[in-house]
mmCIF file of C-alpha atoms in Angstrom:
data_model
loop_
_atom_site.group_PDB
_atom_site.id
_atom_site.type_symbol
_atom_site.label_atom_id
_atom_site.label_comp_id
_atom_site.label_asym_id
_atom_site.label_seq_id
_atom_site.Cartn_x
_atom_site.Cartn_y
_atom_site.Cartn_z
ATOM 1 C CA UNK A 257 179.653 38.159 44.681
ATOM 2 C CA UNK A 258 183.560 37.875 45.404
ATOM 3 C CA UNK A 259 183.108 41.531 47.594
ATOM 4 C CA UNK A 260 180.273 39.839 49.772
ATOM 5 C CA UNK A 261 182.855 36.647 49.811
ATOM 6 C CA UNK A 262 185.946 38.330 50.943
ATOM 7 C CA UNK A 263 183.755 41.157 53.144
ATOM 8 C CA UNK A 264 182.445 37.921 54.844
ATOM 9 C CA UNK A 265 185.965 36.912 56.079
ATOM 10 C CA UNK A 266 186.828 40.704 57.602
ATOM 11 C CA UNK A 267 186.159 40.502 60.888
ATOM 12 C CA UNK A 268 185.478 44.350 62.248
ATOM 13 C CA UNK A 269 186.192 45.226 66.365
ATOM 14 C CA UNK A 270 184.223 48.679 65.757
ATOM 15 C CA UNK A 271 185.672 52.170 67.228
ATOM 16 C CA UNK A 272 186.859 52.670 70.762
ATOM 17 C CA UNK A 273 184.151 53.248 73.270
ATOM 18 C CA UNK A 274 184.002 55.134 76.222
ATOM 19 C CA UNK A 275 182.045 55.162 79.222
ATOM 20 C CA UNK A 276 181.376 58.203 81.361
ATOM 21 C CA UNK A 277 182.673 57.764 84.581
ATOM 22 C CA UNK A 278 185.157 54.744 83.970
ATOM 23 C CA UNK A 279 189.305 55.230 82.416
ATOM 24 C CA UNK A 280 189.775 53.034 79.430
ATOM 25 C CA UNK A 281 193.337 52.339 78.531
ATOM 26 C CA UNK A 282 193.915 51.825 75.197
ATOM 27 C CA UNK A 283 197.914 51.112 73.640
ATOM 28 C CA UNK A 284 198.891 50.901 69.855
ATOM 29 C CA UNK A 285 202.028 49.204 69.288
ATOM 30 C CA UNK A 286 203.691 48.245 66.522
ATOM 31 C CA UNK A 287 207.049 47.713 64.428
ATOM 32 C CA UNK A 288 208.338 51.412 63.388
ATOM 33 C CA UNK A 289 207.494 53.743 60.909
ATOM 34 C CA UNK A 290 203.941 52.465 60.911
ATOM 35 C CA UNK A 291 202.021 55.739 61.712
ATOM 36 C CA UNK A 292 201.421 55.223 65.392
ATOM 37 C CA UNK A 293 202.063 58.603 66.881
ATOM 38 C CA UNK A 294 200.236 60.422 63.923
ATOM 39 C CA UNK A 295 197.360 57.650 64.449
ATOM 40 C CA UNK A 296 197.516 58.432 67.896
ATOM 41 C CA UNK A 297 197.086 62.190 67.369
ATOM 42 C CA UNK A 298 194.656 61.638 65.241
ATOM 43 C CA UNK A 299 191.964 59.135 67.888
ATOM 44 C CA UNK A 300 192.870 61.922 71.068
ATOM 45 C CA UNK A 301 191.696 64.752 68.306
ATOM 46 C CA UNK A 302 188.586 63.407 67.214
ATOM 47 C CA UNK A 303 187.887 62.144 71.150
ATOM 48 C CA UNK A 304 188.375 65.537 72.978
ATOM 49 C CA UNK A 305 187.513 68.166 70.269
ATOM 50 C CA UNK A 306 184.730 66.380 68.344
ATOM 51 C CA UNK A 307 183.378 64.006 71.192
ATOM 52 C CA UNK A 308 184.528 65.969 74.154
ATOM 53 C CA UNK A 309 185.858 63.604 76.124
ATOM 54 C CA UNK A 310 188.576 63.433 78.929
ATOM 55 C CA UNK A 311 191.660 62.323 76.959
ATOM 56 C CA UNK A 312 195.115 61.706 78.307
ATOM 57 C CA UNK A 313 198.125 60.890 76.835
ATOM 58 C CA UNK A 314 201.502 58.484 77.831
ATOM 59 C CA UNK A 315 204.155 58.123 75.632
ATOM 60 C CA UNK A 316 206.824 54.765 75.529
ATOM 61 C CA UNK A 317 208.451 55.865 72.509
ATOM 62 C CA UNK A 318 211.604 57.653 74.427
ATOM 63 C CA UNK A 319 214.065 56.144 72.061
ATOM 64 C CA UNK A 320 213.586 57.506 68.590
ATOM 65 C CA UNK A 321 215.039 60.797 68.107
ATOM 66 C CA UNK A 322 211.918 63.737 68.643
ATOM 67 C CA UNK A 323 209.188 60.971 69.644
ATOM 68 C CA UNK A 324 208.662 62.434 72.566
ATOM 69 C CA UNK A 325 208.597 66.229 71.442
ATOM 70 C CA UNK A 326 206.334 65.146 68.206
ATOM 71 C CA UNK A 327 203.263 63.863 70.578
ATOM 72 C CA UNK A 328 203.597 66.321 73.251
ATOM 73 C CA UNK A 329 203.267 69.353 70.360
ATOM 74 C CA UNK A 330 199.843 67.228 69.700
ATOM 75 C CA UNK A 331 199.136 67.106 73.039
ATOM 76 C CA UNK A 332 200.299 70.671 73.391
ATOM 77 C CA UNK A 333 197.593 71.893 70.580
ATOM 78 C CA UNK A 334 194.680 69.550 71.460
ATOM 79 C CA UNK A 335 195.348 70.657 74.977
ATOM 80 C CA UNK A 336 196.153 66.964 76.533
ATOM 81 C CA UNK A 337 197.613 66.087 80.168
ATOM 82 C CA UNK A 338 200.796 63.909 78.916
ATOM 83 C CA UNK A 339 202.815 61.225 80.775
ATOM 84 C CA UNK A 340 206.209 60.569 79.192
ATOM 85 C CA UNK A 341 207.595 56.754 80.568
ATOM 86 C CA UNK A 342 210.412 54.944 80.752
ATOM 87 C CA UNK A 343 210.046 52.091 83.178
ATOM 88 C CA UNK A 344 207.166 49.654 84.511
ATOM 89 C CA UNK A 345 207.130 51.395 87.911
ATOM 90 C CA UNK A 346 206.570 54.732 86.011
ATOM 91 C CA UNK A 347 203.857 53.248 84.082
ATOM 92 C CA UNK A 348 201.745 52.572 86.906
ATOM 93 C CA UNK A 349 202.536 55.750 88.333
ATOM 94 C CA UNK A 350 201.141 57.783 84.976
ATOM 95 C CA UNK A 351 198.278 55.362 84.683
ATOM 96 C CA UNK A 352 197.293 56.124 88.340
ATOM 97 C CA UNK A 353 197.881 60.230 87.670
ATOM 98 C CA UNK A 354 195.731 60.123 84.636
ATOM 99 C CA UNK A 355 192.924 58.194 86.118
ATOM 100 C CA UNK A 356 190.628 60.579 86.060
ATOM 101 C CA UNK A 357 190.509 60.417 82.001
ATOM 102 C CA UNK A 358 187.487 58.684 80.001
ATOM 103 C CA UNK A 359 190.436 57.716 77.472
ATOM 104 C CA UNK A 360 194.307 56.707 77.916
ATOM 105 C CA UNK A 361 195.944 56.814 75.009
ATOM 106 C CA UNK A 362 199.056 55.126 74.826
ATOM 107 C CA UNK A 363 202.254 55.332 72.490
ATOM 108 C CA UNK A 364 204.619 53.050 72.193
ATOM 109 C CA UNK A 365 208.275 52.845 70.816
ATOM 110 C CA UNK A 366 208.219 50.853 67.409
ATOM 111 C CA UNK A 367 209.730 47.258 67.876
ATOM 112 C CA UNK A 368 211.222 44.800 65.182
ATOM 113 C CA UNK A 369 209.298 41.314 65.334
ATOM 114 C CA UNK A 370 212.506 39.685 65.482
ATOM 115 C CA UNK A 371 214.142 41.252 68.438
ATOM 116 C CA UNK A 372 212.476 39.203 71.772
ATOM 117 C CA UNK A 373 214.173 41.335 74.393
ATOM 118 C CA UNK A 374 212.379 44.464 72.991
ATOM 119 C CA UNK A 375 209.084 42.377 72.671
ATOM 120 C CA UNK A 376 209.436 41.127 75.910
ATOM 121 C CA UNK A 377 209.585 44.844 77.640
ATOM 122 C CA UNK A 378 206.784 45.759 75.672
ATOM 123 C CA UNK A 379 204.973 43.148 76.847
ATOM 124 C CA UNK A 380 205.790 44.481 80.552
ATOM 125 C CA UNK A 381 205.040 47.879 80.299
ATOM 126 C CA UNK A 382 201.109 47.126 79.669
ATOM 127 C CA UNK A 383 201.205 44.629 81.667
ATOM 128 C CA UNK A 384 202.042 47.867 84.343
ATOM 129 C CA UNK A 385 199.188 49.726 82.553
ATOM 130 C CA UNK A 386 197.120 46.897 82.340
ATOM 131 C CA UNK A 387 195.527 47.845 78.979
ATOM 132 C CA UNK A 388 191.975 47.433 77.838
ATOM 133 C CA UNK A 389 192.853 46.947 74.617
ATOM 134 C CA UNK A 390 195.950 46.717 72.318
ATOM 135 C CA UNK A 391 195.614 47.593 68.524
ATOM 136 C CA UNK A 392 198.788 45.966 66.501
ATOM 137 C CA UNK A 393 199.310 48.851 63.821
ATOM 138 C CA UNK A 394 200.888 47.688 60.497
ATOM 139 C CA UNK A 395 200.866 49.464 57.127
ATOM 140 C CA UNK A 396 198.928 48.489 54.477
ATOM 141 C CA UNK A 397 201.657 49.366 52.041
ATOM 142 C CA UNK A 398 204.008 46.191 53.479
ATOM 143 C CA UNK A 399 204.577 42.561 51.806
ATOM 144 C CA UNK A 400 202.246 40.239 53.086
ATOM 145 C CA UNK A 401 204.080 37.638 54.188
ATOM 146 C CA UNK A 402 206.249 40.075 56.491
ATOM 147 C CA UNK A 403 202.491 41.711 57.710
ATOM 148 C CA UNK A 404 201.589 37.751 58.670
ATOM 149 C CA UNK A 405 204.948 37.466 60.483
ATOM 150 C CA UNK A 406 204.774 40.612 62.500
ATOM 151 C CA UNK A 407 201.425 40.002 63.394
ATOM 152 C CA UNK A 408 202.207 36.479 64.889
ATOM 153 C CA UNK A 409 205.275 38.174 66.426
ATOM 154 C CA UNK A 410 203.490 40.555 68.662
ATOM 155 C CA UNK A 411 200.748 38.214 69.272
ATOM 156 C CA UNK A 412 202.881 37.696 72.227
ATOM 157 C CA UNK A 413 202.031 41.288 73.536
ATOM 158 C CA UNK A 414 198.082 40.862 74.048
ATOM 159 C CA UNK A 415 196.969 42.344 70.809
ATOM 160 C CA UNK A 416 193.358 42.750 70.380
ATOM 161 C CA UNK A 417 193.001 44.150 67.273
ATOM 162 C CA UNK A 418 194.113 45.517 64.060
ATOM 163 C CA UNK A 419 194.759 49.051 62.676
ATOM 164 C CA UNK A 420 195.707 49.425 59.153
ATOM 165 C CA UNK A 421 197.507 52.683 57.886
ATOM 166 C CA UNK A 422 198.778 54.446 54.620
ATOM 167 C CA UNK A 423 195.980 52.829 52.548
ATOM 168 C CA UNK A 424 196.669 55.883 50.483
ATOM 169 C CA UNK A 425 199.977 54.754 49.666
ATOM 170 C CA UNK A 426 199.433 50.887 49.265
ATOM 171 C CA UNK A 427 199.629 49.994 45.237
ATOM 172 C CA UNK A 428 196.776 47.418 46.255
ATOM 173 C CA UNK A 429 195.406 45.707 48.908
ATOM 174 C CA UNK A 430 195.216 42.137 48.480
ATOM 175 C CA UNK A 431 198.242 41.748 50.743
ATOM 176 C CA UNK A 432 195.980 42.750 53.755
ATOM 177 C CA UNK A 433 193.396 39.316 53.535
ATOM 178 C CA UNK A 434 195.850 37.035 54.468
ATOM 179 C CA UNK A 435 196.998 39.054 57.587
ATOM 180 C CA UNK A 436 193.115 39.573 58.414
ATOM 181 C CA UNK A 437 192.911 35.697 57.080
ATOM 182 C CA UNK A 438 195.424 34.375 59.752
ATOM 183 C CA UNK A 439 196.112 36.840 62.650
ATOM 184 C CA UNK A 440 192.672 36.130 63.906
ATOM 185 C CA UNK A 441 192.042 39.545 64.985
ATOM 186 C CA UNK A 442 189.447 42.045 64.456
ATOM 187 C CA UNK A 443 189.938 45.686 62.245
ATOM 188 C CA UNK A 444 189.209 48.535 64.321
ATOM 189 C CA UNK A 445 190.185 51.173 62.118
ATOM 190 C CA UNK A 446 191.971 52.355 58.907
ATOM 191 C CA UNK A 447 193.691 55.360 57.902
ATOM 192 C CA UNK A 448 194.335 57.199 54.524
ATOM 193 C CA UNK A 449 196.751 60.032 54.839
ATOM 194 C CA UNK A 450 198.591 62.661 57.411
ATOM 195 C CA UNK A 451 195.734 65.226 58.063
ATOM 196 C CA UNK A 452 195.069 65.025 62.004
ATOM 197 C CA UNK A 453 192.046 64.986 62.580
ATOM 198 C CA UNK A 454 190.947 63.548 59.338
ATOM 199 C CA UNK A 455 192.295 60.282 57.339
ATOM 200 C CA UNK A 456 190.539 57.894 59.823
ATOM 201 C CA UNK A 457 188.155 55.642 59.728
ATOM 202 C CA UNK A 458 186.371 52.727 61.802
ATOM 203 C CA UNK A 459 186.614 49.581 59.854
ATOM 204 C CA UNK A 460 183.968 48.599 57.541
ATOM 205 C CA UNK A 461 184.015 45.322 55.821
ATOM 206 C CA UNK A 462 181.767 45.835 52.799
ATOM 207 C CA UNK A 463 183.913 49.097 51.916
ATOM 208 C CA UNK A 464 187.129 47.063 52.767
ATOM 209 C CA UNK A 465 186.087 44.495 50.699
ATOM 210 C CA UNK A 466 185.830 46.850 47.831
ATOM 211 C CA UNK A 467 189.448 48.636 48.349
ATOM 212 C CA UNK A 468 190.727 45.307 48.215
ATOM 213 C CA UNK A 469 189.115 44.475 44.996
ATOM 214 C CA UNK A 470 190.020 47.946 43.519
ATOM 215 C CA UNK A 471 186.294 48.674 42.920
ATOM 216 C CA UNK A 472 186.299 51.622 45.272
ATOM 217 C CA UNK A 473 189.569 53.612 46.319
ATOM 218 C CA UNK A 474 191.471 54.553 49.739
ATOM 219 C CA UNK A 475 189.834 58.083 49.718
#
């Protein structure tokens, strides 16, 4: 009865869709060390190989050491067209080179919640790729007051969803309801471990439901 109860209150977005003929650009973004270059790696894997769709890729993330050189070896492997940017102008510019894609996958360099400057550019570099949707990626492993926080933080960046990561690590999951509770946003997927293509998931609220009550585990 308390799984139907809390799976009632998880609100799911579904998986990314894509439609023949049309470019959907989707960004994760995100404070850092989250997982969003592996999570990345892991969507433009299961979308070209398994699905066989055009992906393309455009990295943000030009300021952490080996970003750049971690998502093009992805890229390099799942054989991927990448853009790597650095301004607005340039955004518009990859967006416009990769426009024959189904799927835009964007990367973007991890930001703290507290620093608005950094928020800010975000915020203008997909404006410039005028994103279809933005999934806020936070791990499931963090304090939940700090997940609420961040979450109302980037709130100013358009988010559209959620995307939950190292449920494999998290001790428990309780910490996750009151982000889902308050953010207002929908789960679109979850992940549980490295492996690329593997450890993701679209969200489902009845299993949710049941990680968070410990009645079923992350794998």
């Amino acid at each position: 009865r308390i799984a139907r109860m809390i799976e009632e209150e998880i609100r799911v977005a579904g998986p990314i869709e894509t439609t023949p003929g049309t470019c959907r650009v989707v960004a994760l973004v995100g404070p850092t060390g989250v997982g969003k270059t592996t999570t990345i790696a892991k969507l433009a894997a299961n979308f070209r190989l398994r699905e066989k769709r055009r992906v393309g890729l455009i990295t943000v993330d030009t300021y952490r050491i080996a970003a750049v050189e971690q998502l093009r070896t992805y890229a390099d492997i799942i054989d991927l067209p990448m853009e790597v940017v650095s301004t607005p102008r340039a955004m518009r510019q990859a967006v416009e080179r990769l426009s024959d894609m189904e799927l835009i996958l964007m990367d973007t360099a991890g930001r703290s919640p507290r620093d608005e400057v950094k928020i800010q550019e975000l915020k203008s570099m997909l404006a410039e790729a005028q994103a279809d949707e933005v999934h806020l990626v936070l791990s499931s492993s963090a304090a939940s007051q700090g997940l609420v926080k961040t979450a109302q933080r980037f709130a100013e960046v358009g988010t559209s969803s959620l995307l939950l990561t190292k449920l494999d690590e998290a001790t428990g999951l309780g910490n996750v309801l009151p982000l889902l509770r308050d953010s207002g946003l929908p789960l679109s997927y979850i992940t549980n471990g490295q492996n690329v293509p593997d450890d993701i998931l679209p969200a489902d609220a009845k299993r949710l439901a049941r990680m968070i009550l410990g009645m079923e585990g992350a794998r």
